[in-house]
């Protein structure tokens, strides 16, 4: 187990498009373990491998608040999007910023688990939002891309001032 270093906006590596995992093996499973540990430590409710500088299509989420619903998705693909939800989102790679983003509130997602087995699941509410947020990361997209250019400039300035401090604050709010 190891804590991984989380990249922060505007690091260009967050803009990479992650590649599908071709073979799920022990190193994939180790990555998943380390990502869970890093996400829980931050603390956050979701993490994409690209945020720890590994451009592979791997995400982990746990929206339970008590570490009871860990979910790892490898090569995830959303097959159905329904409804609209607008939630305050944060991101471990954009520390201290929370903004409303509109997303589908019900999704169906297909993925592989860490044993290489395919599964299909439905998700709604916070879990649906979290999965969409993490899959965006795999495509090099951040939640602040949905905001106006003006807001993004303010965020860039704000993060520039505070420097690259580690996340792990604002515990009262969920950080995806
Ligand atoms: Zn994020």
mmCIF file of C-alpha atoms and ligand atoms in Angstrom:
data_model
loop_
_atom_site.group_PDB
_atom_site.id
_atom_site.type_symbol
_atom_site.label_atom_id
_atom_site.label_comp_id
_atom_site.label_asym_id
_atom_site.label_seq_id
_atom_site.Cartn_x
_atom_site.Cartn_y
_atom_site.Cartn_z
ATOM 1 C CA UNK A 1 0.000 0.000 0.000
ATOM 2 C CA UNK A 2 1.218 3.452 -0.803
ATOM 3 C CA UNK A 3 -0.102 6.959 -0.846
ATOM 4 C CA UNK A 4 0.134 8.446 -4.315
ATOM 5 C CA UNK A 5 0.817 12.064 -5.136
ATOM 6 C CA UNK A 6 -2.236 13.880 -6.517
ATOM 7 C CA UNK A 7 -1.663 16.276 -9.426
ATOM 8 C CA UNK A 8 -3.220 19.723 -9.118
ATOM 9 C CA UNK A 9 -4.747 22.013 -11.741
ATOM 10 C CA UNK A 10 -3.329 23.554 -13.923
ATOM 11 C CA UNK A 11 -0.887 20.630 -14.298
ATOM 12 C CA UNK A 12 -1.016 19.666 -17.976
ATOM 13 C CA UNK A 13 -0.786 15.957 -17.167
ATOM 14 C CA UNK A 14 -4.404 16.199 -15.990
ATOM 15 C CA UNK A 15 -5.284 16.910 -19.629
ATOM 16 C CA UNK A 16 -3.986 13.566 -20.946
ATOM 17 C CA UNK A 17 -6.462 11.136 -22.383
ATOM 18 C CA UNK A 18 -6.106 7.886 -20.452
ATOM 19 C CA UNK A 19 -5.621 4.603 -22.325
ATOM 20 C CA UNK A 20 -7.766 1.509 -21.771
ATOM 21 C CA UNK A 21 -6.251 -1.167 -19.541
ATOM 22 C CA UNK A 22 -5.448 -4.080 -21.851
ATOM 23 C CA UNK A 23 -4.550 -6.662 -19.269
ATOM 24 C CA UNK A 24 -5.730 -6.650 -15.683
ATOM 25 C CA UNK A 25 -2.979 -8.097 -13.514
ATOM 26 C CA UNK A 26 -1.426 -7.731 -10.065
ATOM 27 C CA UNK A 27 -0.030 -4.316 -10.844
ATOM 28 C CA UNK A 28 -3.526 -3.119 -11.834
ATOM 29 C CA UNK A 29 -4.862 -4.462 -8.536
ATOM 30 C CA UNK A 30 -2.024 -2.777 -6.647
ATOM 31 C CA UNK A 31 -2.851 0.494 -8.389
ATOM 32 C CA UNK A 32 -6.513 0.138 -7.357
ATOM 33 C CA UNK A 33 -5.477 -0.524 -3.714
ATOM 34 C CA UNK A 34 -3.165 2.476 -3.692
ATOM 35 C CA UNK A 35 -5.831 4.677 -5.271
ATOM 36 C CA UNK A 36 -8.349 3.717 -2.565
ATOM 37 C CA UNK A 37 -5.802 4.477 0.134
ATOM 38 C CA UNK A 38 -4.965 7.830 -1.464
ATOM 39 C CA UNK A 39 -8.631 8.749 -1.943
ATOM 40 C CA UNK A 40 -9.589 7.887 1.660
ATOM 41 C CA UNK A 41 -6.572 9.705 3.015
ATOM 42 C CA UNK A 42 -7.238 12.919 1.033
ATOM 43 C CA UNK A 43 -10.198 12.586 1.896
ATOM 44 C CA UNK A 44 -12.310 12.304 -1.221
ATOM 45 C CA UNK A 45 -15.128 10.196 -2.651
ATOM 46 C CA UNK A 46 -13.588 9.490 -6.036
ATOM 47 C CA UNK A 47 -10.225 9.344 -7.774
ATOM 48 C CA UNK A 48 -9.117 8.691 -11.347
ATOM 49 C CA UNK A 49 -5.718 7.158 -12.106
ATOM 50 C CA UNK A 50 -4.820 10.144 -14.257
ATOM 51 C CA UNK A 51 -4.928 12.315 -11.102
ATOM 52 C CA UNK A 52 -2.012 10.301 -9.745
ATOM 53 C CA UNK A 53 -0.160 10.560 -13.053
ATOM 54 C CA UNK A 54 -1.108 7.132 -14.370
ATOM 55 C CA UNK A 55 -2.918 7.649 -17.668
ATOM 56 C CA UNK A 56 -4.943 4.431 -17.573
ATOM 57 C CA UNK A 57 -8.718 4.106 -17.519
ATOM 58 C CA UNK A 58 -9.099 3.213 -13.849
ATOM 59 C CA UNK A 59 -11.324 4.971 -11.310
ATOM 60 C CA UNK A 60 -12.252 4.340 -7.695
ATOM 61 C CA UNK A 61 -15.250 5.770 -5.837
ATOM 62 C CA UNK A 62 -16.886 5.402 -2.444
ATOM 63 C CA UNK A 63 -19.762 7.739 -1.632
ATOM 64 C CA UNK A 64 -20.732 5.995 1.623
ATOM 65 C CA UNK A 65 -18.833 8.320 3.967
ATOM 66 C CA UNK A 66 -17.759 5.320 6.090
ATOM 67 C CA UNK A 67 -15.611 3.422 3.558
ATOM 68 C CA UNK A 68 -18.259 0.728 3.217
ATOM 69 C CA UNK A 69 -18.944 0.947 -0.530
ATOM 70 C CA UNK A 70 -15.610 0.863 -2.347
ATOM 71 C CA UNK A 71 -16.096 0.538 -6.072
ATOM 72 C CA UNK A 72 -13.355 0.192 -8.668
ATOM 73 C CA UNK A 73 -14.174 0.599 -12.344
ATOM 74 C CA UNK A 74 -11.692 -0.312 -15.041
ATOM 75 C CA UNK A 75 -12.335 0.842 -18.622
ATOM 76 C CA UNK A 76 -15.713 2.311 -17.550
ATOM 77 C CA UNK A 77 -18.223 3.303 -20.196
ATOM 78 C CA UNK A 78 -21.504 5.081 -19.605
ATOM 79 C CA UNK A 79 -24.179 3.448 -21.725
ATOM 80 C CA UNK A 80 -27.287 5.327 -20.530
ATOM 81 C CA UNK A 81 -27.682 8.907 -19.263
ATOM 82 C CA UNK A 82 -31.013 10.158 -17.905
ATOM 83 C CA UNK A 83 -32.354 13.262 -16.194
ATOM 84 C CA UNK A 84 -30.489 16.332 -15.011
ATOM 85 C CA UNK A 85 -28.941 16.999 -11.641
ATOM 86 C CA UNK A 86 -27.082 20.067 -10.449
ATOM 87 C CA UNK A 87 -24.717 19.503 -7.526
ATOM 88 C CA UNK A 88 -21.855 21.346 -5.889
ATOM 89 C CA UNK A 89 -18.721 19.544 -6.967
ATOM 90 C CA UNK A 90 -15.180 19.663 -5.729
ATOM 91 C CA UNK A 91 -12.083 17.841 -6.930
ATOM 92 C CA UNK A 92 -8.913 16.635 -5.252
ATOM 93 C CA UNK A 93 -7.016 18.135 -8.201
ATOM 94 C CA UNK A 94 -8.679 21.555 -7.798
ATOM 95 C CA UNK A 95 -8.403 22.053 -4.038
ATOM 96 C CA UNK A 96 -10.755 24.398 -2.235
ATOM 97 C CA UNK A 97 -13.043 25.048 -5.208
ATOM 98 C CA UNK A 98 -16.717 24.037 -5.175
ATOM 99 C CA UNK A 99 -19.067 24.891 -8.026
ATOM 100 C CA UNK A 100 -22.388 23.662 -9.320
ATOM 101 C CA UNK A 101 -22.238 21.424 -12.373
ATOM 102 C CA UNK A 102 -25.159 19.978 -14.343
ATOM 103 C CA UNK A 103 -24.963 16.276 -15.089
ATOM 104 C CA UNK A 104 -27.248 13.332 -15.705
ATOM 105 C CA UNK A 105 -28.760 12.096 -12.445
ATOM 106 C CA UNK A 106 -29.203 8.500 -13.541
ATOM 107 C CA UNK A 107 -26.659 6.496 -15.446
ATOM 108 C CA UNK A 108 -25.895 2.966 -16.474
ATOM 109 C CA UNK A 109 -22.212 2.142 -16.587
ATOM 110 C CA UNK A 110 -20.331 -0.863 -17.884
ATOM 111 C CA UNK A 111 -16.848 -1.666 -16.592
ATOM 112 C CA UNK A 112 -14.416 -4.378 -15.559
ATOM 113 C CA UNK A 113 -13.719 -5.128 -11.904
ATOM 114 C CA UNK A 114 -10.167 -5.741 -10.571
ATOM 115 C CA UNK A 115 -10.577 -9.447 -11.397
ATOM 116 C CA UNK A 116 -11.190 -8.655 -15.044
ATOM 117 C CA UNK A 117 -14.899 -9.483 -14.934
ATOM 118 C CA UNK A 118 -17.323 -7.252 -16.777
ATOM 119 C CA UNK A 119 -20.251 -5.800 -14.855
ATOM 120 C CA UNK A 120 -23.064 -3.375 -15.560
ATOM 121 C CA UNK A 121 -24.543 -1.136 -12.888
ATOM 122 C CA UNK A 122 -27.118 1.593 -12.483
ATOM 123 C CA UNK A 123 -26.288 4.609 -10.367
ATOM 124 C CA UNK A 124 -28.152 7.734 -9.391
ATOM 125 C CA UNK A 125 -27.680 10.883 -7.318
ATOM 126 C CA UNK A 126 -24.241 11.461 -5.841
ATOM 127 C CA UNK A 127 -22.820 8.162 -7.098
ATOM 128 C CA UNK A 128 -23.917 8.944 -10.675
ATOM 129 C CA UNK A 129 -22.377 12.408 -10.451
ATOM 130 C CA UNK A 130 -19.171 11.032 -8.988
ATOM 131 C CA UNK A 131 -18.754 8.392 -11.710
ATOM 132 C CA UNK A 132 -19.361 10.967 -14.458
ATOM 133 C CA UNK A 133 -16.828 13.319 -12.838
ATOM 134 C CA UNK A 134 -14.206 10.556 -12.692
ATOM 135 C CA UNK A 135 -14.804 9.373 -16.260
ATOM 136 C CA UNK A 136 -14.334 12.992 -17.382
ATOM 137 C CA UNK A 137 -10.873 12.867 -15.778
ATOM 138 C CA UNK A 138 -10.016 9.887 -17.989
ATOM 139 C CA UNK A 139 -10.766 12.076 -20.987
ATOM 140 C CA UNK A 140 -8.609 14.930 -19.683
ATOM 141 C CA UNK A 141 -11.613 16.933 -18.582
ATOM 142 C CA UNK A 142 -12.080 18.769 -15.270
ATOM 143 C CA UNK A 143 -15.341 19.898 -13.661
ATOM 144 C CA UNK A 144 -14.234 23.515 -13.950
ATOM 145 C CA UNK A 145 -14.357 23.121 -17.754
ATOM 146 C CA UNK A 146 -18.140 23.365 -17.393
ATOM 147 C CA UNK A 147 -17.829 26.844 -15.822
ATOM 148 C CA UNK A 148 -17.490 30.196 -17.577
ATOM 149 C CA UNK A 149 -14.032 31.353 -18.661
ATOM 150 C CA UNK A 150 -14.264 34.176 -16.113
ATOM 151 C CA UNK A 151 -14.829 31.752 -13.261
ATOM 152 C CA UNK A 152 -11.991 29.555 -14.469
ATOM 153 C CA UNK A 153 -9.626 32.549 -14.525
ATOM 154 C CA UNK A 154 -10.574 33.357 -10.935
ATOM 155 C CA UNK A 155 -9.868 29.763 -9.929
ATOM 156 C CA UNK A 156 -6.500 29.845 -11.698
ATOM 157 C CA UNK A 157 -5.583 33.001 -9.766
ATOM 158 C CA UNK A 158 -6.812 31.615 -6.479
ATOM 159 C CA UNK A 159 -4.871 28.366 -6.839
ATOM 160 C CA UNK A 160 -1.792 30.275 -8.001
ATOM 161 C CA UNK A 161 -1.838 32.316 -4.790
ATOM 162 C CA UNK A 162 -2.194 29.460 -2.408
ATOM 163 C CA UNK A 163 0.418 27.416 -4.232
ATOM 164 C CA UNK A 164 0.400 23.683 -4.474
ATOM 165 C CA UNK A 165 -0.707 22.850 -1.019
ATOM 166 C CA UNK A 166 -1.917 19.358 -0.360
ATOM 167 C CA UNK A 167 -5.598 18.675 -0.237
ATOM 168 C CA UNK A 168 -7.245 17.136 2.775
ATOM 169 C CA UNK A 169 -9.027 20.192 4.054
ATOM 170 C CA UNK A 170 -12.680 21.254 3.903
ATOM 171 C CA UNK A 171 -13.611 17.870 5.264
ATOM 172 C CA UNK A 172 -17.209 18.875 5.649
ATOM 173 C CA UNK A 173 -17.695 18.890 1.915
ATOM 174 C CA UNK A 174 -17.325 15.984 -0.413
ATOM 175 C CA UNK A 175 -14.420 16.159 -2.766
ATOM 176 C CA UNK A 176 -14.714 14.022 -5.858
HETATM 177 ZN ZN1 LIG B 1 -11.853 15.249 -9.709
#
